mmCIF file of C-alpha atoms (C1' of nucleotides) in Angstrom:
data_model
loop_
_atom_site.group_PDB
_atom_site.id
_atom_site.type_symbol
_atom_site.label_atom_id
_atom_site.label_comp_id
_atom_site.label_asym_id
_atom_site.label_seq_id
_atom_site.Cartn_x
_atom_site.Cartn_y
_atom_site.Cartn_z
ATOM 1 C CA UNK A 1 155.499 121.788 103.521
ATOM 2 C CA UNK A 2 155.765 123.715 106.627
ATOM 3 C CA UNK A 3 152.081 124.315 108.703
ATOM 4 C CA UNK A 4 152.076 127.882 108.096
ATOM 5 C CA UNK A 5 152.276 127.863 104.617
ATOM 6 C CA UNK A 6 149.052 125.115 104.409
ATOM 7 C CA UNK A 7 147.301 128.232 106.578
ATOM 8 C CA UNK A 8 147.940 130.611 104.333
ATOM 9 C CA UNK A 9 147.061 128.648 100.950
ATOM 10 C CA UNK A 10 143.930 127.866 102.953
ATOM 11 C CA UNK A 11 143.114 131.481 102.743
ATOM 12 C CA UNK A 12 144.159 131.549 99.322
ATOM 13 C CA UNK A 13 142.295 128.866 98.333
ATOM 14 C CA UNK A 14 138.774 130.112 100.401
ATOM 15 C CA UNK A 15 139.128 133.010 98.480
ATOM 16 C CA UNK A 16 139.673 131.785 94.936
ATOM 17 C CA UNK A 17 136.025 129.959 95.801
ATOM 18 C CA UNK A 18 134.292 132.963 97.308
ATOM 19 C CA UNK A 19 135.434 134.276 93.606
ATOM 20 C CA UNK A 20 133.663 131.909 92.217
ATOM 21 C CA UNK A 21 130.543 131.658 94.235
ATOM 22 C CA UNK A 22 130.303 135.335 93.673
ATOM 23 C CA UNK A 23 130.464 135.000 90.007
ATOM 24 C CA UNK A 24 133.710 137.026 89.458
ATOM 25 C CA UNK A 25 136.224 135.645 86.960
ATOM 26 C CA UNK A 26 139.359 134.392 88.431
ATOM 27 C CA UNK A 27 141.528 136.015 86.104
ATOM 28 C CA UNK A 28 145.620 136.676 86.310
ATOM 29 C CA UNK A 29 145.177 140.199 88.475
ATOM 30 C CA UNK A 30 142.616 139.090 91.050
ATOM 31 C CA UNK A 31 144.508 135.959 91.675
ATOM 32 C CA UNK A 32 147.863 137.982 92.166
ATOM 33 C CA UNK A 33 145.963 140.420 94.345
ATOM 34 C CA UNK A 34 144.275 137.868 96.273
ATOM 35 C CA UNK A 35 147.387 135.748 96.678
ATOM 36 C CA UNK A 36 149.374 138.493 97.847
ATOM 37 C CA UNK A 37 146.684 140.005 100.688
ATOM 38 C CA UNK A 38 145.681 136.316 102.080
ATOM 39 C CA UNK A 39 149.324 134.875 101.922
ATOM 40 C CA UNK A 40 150.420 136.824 104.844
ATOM 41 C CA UNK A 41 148.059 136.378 107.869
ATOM 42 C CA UNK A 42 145.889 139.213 109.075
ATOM 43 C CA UNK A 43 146.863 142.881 108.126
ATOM 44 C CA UNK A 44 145.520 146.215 106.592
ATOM 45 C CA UNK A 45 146.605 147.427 103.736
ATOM 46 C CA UNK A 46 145.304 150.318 101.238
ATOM 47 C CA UNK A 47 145.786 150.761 97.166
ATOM 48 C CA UNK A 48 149.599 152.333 97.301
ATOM 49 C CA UNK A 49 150.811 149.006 99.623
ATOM 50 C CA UNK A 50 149.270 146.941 96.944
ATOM 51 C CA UNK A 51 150.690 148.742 94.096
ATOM 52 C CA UNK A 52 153.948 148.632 95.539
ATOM 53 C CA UNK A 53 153.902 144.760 96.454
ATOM 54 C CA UNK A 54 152.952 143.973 92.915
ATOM 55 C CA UNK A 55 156.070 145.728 91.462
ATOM 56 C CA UNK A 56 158.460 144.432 94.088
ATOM 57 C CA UNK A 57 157.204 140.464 93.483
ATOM 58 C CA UNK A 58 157.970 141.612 89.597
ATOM 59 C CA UNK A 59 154.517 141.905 88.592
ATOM 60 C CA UNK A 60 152.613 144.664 86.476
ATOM 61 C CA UNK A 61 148.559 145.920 87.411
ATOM 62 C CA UNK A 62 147.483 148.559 87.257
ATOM 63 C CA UNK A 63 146.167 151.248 90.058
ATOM 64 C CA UNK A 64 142.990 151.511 88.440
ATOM 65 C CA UNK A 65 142.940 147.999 88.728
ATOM 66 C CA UNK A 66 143.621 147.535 91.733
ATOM 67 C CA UNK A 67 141.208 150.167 93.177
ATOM 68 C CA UNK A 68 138.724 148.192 91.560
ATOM 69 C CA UNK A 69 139.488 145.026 92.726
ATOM 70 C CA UNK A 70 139.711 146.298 96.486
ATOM 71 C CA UNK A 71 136.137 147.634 96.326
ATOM 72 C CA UNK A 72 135.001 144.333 94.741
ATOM 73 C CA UNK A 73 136.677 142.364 97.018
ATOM 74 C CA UNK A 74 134.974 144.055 100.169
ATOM 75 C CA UNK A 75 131.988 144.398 98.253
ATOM 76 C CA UNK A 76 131.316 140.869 98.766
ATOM 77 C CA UNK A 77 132.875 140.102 101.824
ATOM 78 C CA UNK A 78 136.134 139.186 101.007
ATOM 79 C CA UNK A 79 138.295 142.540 102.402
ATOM 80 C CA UNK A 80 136.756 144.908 105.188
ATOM 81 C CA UNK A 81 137.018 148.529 104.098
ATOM 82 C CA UNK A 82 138.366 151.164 106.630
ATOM 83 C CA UNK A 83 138.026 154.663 106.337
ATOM 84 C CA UNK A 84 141.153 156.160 108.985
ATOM 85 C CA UNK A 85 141.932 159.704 107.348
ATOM 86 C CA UNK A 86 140.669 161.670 104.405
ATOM 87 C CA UNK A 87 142.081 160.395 101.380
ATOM 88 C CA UNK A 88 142.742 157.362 102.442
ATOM 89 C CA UNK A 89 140.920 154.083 103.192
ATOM 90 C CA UNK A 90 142.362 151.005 104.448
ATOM 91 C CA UNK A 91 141.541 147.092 103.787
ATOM 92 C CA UNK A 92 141.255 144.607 106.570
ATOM 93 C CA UNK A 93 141.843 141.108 105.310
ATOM 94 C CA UNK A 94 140.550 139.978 109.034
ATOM 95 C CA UNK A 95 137.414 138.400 108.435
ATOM 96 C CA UNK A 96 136.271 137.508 112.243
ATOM 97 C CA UNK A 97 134.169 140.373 113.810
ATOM 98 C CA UNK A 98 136.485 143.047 115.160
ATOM 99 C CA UNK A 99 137.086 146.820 115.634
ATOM 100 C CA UNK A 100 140.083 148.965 114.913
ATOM 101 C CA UNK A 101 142.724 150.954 116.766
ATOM 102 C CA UNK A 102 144.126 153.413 114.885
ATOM 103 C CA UNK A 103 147.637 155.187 115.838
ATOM 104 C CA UNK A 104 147.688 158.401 114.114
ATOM 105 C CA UNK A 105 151.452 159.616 114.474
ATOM 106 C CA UNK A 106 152.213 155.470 112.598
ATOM 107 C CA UNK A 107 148.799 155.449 110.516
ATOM 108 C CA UNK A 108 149.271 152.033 112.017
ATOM 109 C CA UNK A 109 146.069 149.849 112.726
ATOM 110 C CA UNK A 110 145.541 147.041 115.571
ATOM 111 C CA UNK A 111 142.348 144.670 115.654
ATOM 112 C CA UNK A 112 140.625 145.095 118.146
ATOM 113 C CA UNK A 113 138.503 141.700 119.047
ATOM 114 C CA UNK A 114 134.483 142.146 119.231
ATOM 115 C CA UNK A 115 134.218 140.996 122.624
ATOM 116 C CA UNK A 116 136.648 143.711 124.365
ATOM 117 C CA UNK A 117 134.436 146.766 123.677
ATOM 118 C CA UNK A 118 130.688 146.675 125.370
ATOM 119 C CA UNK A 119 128.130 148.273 123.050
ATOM 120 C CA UNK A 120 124.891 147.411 124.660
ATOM 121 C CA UNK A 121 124.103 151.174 125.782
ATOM 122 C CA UNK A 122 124.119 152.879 121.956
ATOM 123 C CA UNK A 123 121.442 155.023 121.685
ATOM 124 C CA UNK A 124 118.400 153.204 119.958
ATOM 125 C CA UNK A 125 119.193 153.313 115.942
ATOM 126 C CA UNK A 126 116.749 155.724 114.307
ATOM 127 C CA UNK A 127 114.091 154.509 111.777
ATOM 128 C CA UNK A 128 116.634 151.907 109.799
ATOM 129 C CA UNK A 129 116.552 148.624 112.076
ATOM 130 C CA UNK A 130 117.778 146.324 110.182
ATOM 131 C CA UNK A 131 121.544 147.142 110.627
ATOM 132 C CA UNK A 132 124.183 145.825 107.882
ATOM 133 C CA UNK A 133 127.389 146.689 109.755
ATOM 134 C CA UNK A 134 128.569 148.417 112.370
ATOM 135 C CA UNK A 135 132.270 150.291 112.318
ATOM 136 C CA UNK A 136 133.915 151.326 115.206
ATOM 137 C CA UNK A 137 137.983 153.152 114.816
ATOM 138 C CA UNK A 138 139.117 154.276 118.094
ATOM 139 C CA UNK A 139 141.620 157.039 117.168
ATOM 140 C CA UNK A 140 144.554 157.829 118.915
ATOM 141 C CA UNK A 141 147.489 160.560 118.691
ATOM 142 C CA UNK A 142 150.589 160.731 121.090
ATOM 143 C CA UNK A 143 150.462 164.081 123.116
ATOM 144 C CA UNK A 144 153.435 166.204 121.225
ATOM 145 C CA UNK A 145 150.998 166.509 117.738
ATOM 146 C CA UNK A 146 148.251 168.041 120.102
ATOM 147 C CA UNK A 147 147.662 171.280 117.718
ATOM 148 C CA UNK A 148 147.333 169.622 114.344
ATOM 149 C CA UNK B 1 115.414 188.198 125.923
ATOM 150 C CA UNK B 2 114.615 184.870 125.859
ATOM 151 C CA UNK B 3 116.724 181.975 128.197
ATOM 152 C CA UNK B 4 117.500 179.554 125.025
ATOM 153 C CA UNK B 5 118.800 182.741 123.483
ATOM 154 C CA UNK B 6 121.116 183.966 126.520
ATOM 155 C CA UNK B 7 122.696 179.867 126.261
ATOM 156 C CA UNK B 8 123.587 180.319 122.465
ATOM 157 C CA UNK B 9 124.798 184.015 122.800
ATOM 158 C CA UNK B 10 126.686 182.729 125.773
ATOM 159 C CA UNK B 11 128.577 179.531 123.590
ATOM 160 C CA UNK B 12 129.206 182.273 120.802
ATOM 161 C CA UNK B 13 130.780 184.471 123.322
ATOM 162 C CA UNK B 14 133.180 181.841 124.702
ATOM 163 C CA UNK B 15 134.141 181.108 121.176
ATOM 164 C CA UNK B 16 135.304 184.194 120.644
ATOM 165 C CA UNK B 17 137.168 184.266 123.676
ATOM 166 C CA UNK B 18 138.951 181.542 123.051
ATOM 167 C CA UNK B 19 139.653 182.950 119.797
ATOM 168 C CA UNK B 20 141.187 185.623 121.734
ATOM 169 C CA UNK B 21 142.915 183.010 124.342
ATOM 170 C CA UNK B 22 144.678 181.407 121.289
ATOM 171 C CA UNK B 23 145.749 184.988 119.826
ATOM 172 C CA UNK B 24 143.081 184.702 116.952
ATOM 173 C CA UNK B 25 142.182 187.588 115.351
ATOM 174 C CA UNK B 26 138.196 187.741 115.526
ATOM 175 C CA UNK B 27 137.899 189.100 112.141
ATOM 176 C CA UNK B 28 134.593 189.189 110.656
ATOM 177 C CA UNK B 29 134.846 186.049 108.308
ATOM 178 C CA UNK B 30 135.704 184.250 111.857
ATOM 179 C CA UNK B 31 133.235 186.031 114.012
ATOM 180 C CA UNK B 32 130.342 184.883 111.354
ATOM 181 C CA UNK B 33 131.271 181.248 111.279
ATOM 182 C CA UNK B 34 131.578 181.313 114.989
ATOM 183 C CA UNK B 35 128.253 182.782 115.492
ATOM 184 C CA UNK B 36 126.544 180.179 112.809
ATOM 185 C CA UNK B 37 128.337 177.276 114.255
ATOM 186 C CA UNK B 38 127.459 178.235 118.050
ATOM 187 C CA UNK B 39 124.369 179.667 117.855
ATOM 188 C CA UNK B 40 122.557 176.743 117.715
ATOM 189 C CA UNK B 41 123.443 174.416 120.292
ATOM 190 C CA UNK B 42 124.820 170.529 119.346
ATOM 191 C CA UNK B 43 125.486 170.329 116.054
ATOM 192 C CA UNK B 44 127.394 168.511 113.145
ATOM 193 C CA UNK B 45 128.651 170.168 109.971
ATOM 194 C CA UNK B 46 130.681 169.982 107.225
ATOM 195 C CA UNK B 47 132.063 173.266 105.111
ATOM 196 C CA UNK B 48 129.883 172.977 102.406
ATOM 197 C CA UNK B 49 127.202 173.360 105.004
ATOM 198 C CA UNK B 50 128.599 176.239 106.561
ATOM 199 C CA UNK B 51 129.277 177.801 102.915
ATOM 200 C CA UNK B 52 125.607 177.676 102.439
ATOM 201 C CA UNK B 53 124.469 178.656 105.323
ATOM 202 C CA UNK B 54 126.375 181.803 105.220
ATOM 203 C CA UNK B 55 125.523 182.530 101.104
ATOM 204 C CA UNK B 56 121.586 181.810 102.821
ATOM 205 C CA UNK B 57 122.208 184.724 105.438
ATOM 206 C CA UNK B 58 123.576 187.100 102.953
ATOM 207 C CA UNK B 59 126.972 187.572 103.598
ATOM 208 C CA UNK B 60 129.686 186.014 101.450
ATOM 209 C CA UNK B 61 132.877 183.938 102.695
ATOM 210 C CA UNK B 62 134.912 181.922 100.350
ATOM 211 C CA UNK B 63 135.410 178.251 100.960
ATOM 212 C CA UNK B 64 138.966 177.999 101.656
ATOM 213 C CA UNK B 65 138.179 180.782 104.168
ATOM 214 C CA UNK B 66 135.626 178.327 105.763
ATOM 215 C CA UNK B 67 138.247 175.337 105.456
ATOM 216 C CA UNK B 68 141.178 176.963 106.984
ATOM 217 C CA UNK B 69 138.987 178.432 109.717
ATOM 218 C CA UNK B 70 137.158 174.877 110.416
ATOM 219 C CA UNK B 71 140.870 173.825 110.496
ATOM 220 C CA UNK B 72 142.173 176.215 112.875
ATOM 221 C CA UNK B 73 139.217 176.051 115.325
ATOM 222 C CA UNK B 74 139.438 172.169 115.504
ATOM 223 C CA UNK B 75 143.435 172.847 116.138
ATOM 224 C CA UNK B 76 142.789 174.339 119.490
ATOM 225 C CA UNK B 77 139.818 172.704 120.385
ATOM 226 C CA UNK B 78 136.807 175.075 119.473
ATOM 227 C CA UNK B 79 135.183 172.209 116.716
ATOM 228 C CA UNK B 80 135.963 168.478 117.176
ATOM 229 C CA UNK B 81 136.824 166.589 113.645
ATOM 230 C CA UNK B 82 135.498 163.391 112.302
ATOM 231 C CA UNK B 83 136.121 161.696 109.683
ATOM 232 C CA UNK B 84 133.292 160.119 107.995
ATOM 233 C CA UNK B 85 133.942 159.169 104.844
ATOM 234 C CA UNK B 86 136.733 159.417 102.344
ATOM 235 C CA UNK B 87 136.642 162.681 101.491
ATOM 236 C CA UNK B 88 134.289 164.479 103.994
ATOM 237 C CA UNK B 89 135.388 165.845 107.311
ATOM 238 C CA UNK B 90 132.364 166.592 109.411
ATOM 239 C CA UNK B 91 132.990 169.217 112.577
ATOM 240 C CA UNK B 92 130.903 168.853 115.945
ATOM 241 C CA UNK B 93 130.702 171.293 118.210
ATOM 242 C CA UNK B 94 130.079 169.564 121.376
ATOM 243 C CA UNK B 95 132.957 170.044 123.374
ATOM 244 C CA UNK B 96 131.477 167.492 125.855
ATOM 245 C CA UNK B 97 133.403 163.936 125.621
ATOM 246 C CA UNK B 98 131.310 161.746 123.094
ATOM 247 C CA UNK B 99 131.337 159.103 120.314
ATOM 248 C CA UNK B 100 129.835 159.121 117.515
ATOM 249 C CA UNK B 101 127.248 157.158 115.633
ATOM 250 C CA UNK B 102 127.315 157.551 112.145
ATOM 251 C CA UNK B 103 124.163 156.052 109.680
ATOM 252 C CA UNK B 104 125.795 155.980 106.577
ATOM 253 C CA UNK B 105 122.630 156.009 104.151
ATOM 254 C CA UNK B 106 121.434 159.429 105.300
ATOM 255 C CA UNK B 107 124.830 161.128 106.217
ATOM 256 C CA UNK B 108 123.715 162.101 109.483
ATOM 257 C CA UNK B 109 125.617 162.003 112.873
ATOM 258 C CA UNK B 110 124.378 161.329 116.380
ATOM 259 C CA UNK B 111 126.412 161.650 119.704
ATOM 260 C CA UNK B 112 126.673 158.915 122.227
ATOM 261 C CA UNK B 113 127.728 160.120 125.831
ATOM 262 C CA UNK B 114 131.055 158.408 126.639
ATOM 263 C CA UNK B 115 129.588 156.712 129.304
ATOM 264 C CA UNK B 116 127.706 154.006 127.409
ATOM 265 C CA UNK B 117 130.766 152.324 125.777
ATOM 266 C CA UNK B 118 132.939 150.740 127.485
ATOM 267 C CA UNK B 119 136.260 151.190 126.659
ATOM 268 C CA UNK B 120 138.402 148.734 129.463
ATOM 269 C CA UNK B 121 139.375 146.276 127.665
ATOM 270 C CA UNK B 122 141.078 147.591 124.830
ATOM 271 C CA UNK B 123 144.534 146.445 123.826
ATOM 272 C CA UNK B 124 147.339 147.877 125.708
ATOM 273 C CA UNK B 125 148.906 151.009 123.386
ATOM 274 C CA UNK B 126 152.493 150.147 122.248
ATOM 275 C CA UNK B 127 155.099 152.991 122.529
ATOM 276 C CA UNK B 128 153.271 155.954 122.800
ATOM 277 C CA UNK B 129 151.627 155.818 126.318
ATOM 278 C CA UNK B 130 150.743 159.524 126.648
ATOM 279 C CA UNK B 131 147.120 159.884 124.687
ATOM 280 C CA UNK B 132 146.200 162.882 123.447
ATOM 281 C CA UNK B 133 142.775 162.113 121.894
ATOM 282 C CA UNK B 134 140.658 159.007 121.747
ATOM 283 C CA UNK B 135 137.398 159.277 119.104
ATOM 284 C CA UNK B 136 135.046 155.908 118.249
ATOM 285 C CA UNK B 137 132.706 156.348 115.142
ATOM 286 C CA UNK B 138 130.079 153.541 115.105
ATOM 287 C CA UNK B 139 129.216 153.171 111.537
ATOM 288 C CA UNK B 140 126.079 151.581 110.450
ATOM 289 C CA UNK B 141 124.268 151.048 107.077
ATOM 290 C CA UNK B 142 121.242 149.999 106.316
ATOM 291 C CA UNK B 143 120.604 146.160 104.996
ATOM 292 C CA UNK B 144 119.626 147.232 101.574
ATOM 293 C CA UNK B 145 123.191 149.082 100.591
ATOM 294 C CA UNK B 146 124.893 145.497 101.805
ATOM 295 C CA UNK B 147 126.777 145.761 98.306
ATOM 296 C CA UNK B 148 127.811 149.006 97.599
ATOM 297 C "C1'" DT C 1 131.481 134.618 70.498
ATOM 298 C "C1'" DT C 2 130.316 137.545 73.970
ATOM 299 C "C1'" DA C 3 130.008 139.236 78.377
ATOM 300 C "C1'" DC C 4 133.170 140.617 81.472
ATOM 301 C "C1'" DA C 5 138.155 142.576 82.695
ATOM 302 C "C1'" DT C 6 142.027 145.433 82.247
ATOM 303 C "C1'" DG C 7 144.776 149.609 81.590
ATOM 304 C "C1'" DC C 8 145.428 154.038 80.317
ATOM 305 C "C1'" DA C 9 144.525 158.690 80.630
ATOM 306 C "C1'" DA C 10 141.233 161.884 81.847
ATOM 307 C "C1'" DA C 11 137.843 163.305 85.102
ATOM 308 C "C1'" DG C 12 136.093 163.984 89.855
ATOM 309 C "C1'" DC C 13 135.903 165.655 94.369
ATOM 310 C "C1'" DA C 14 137.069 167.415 98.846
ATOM 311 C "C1'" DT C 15 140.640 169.893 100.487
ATOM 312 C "C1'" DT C 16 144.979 172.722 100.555
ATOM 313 C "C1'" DT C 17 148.138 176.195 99.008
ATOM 314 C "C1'" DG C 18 150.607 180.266 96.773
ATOM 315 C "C1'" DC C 19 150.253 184.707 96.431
ATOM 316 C "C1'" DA C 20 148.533 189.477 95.903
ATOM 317 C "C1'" DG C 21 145.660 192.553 98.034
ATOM 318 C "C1'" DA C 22 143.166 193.710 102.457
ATOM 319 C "C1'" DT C 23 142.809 194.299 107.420
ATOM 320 C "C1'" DA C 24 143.427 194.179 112.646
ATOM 321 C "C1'" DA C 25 146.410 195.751 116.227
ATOM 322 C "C1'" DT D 1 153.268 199.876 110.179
ATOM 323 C "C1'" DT D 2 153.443 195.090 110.004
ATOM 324 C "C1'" DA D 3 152.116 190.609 111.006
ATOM 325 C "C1'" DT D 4 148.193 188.222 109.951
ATOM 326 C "C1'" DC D 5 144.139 187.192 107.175
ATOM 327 C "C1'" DT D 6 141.250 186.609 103.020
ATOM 328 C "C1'" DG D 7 139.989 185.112 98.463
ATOM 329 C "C1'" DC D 8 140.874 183.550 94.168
ATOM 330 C "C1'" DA D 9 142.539 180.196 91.185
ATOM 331 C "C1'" DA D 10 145.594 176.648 90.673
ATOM 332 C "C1'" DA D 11 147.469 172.583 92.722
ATOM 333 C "C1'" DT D 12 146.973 168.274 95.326
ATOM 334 C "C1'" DG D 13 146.077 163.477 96.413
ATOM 335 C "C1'" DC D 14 143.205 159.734 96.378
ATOM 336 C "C1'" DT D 15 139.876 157.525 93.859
ATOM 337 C "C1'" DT D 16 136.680 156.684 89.943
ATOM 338 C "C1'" DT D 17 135.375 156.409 85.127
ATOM 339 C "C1'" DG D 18 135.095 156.170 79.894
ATOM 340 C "C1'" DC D 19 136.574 153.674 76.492
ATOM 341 C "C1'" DA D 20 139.375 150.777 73.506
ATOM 342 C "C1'" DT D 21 141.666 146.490 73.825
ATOM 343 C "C1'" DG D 22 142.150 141.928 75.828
ATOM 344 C "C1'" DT D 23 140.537 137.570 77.845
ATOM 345 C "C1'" DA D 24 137.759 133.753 80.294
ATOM 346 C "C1'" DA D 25 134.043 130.748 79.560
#
DNA sequence: TTACATGCAAAGCATTTGCAGATAA
DNA sequence: TTATCTGCAAATGCTTTGCATGTAA
């Protein structure tokens, strides 16, 4: 068995148990699902990739399903939602603290590591202090789309 | 006439001549929303806002009036978009270059002057080197919502 | 056996669009 | 006069939900 593939049942496997220490039954769908968005390394991916991915490997869940199981994954951890366009919210399956680049024109996203963007003059955080999470998408578009 | 008064009339007026700059037509449905979304000096708003704040003042626009128009002002430059949420588009008018901190629990938007992040050491951007718009949203929630 | 999951179809919600009538230039 | 705009209602696209059936423990 090649390295990579130990890595990636690694992730597999850490999941399976965060499934467990979160209560949440590791039945057929969520172990599909979770196979199939920890098998690969890091990447984003929303609902429709998902979807698709499942039919391809030959494999039959369904959306509602699978919306479900992406906002109960990230509920506890597991995914990182994104929000990058109306209608349309992304997963992160990078769990190490990070921030997004978002191309537009590709609706492609790149991590961004913690360390390479300085927050430390943010404008004190009103009344809530005790933060949960903080989001940041930088947002870019190629000069030609300038008017839409 | 007051000096506060002469700023907003002032913002209002450019709007409109930028309306004009773009070949706009300032009809009234666009010279209301213009005055309502420049009259009052920084900002943030969605069009369900605007829709009530223009049923509050009397006069009666329909909502897909107020989309398309929040649309086409953000398309040359007059409103600034962000995406929030899935969903919900808010507009700012501050035409100044800013970020945005978003708290998520009470839907509310505050601007951070570009100078306090520090954007160096981002990623190089693959392919399309000619940038036509870069926008940050800091999201933050408070600790209690940690599972929703 | 029972609390939790799944899948379908229907509902929800913010936004967009087609089109007929209205309006600015 | 004519290109553009407005408003309604219907359509859209993603996501969520209600509920009957299925399944893990």
């Amino acid at each position: 068995m090649k390295k990579s593939k130990l890595y990636k049942d690694f992730n597999y496997i850490k999941a399976l148990s965060k499934l467990r220490e979160n209560g949440i039954r590791p039945t057929s769908q969520r172990k599909i699902l979770a196979k199939i968005i920890f098998e690969k390394g890091n990447r984003h991916l929303n609902a429709d990739d998902l979807f698709n991915e499942t039919k391809k490997l030959g494999y039959s869940i369904s959306l509602a399903t699978i919306y479900n199981t992406l906002k109960q994954f990230s509920s506890f951890g597991l995914l990182k939602e994104i929000v990058v366009d109306q209608n349309k919210s992304m997963y992160c399956n990078n769990k190490e603290p990070h921030y997004h680049l978002y191309v537009e024109d590709e609706a492609k996203i790149i991590d961004i590591p913690n360390s390479n963007i300085d927050l430390s003059n943010i404008p004190e955080i009103p009344a809530c202090l005790n933060l949960h999470n903080i989001d940041i998408i930088v947002r870019i578009r190629t000069l030609k789309e300038s008017s839409k």
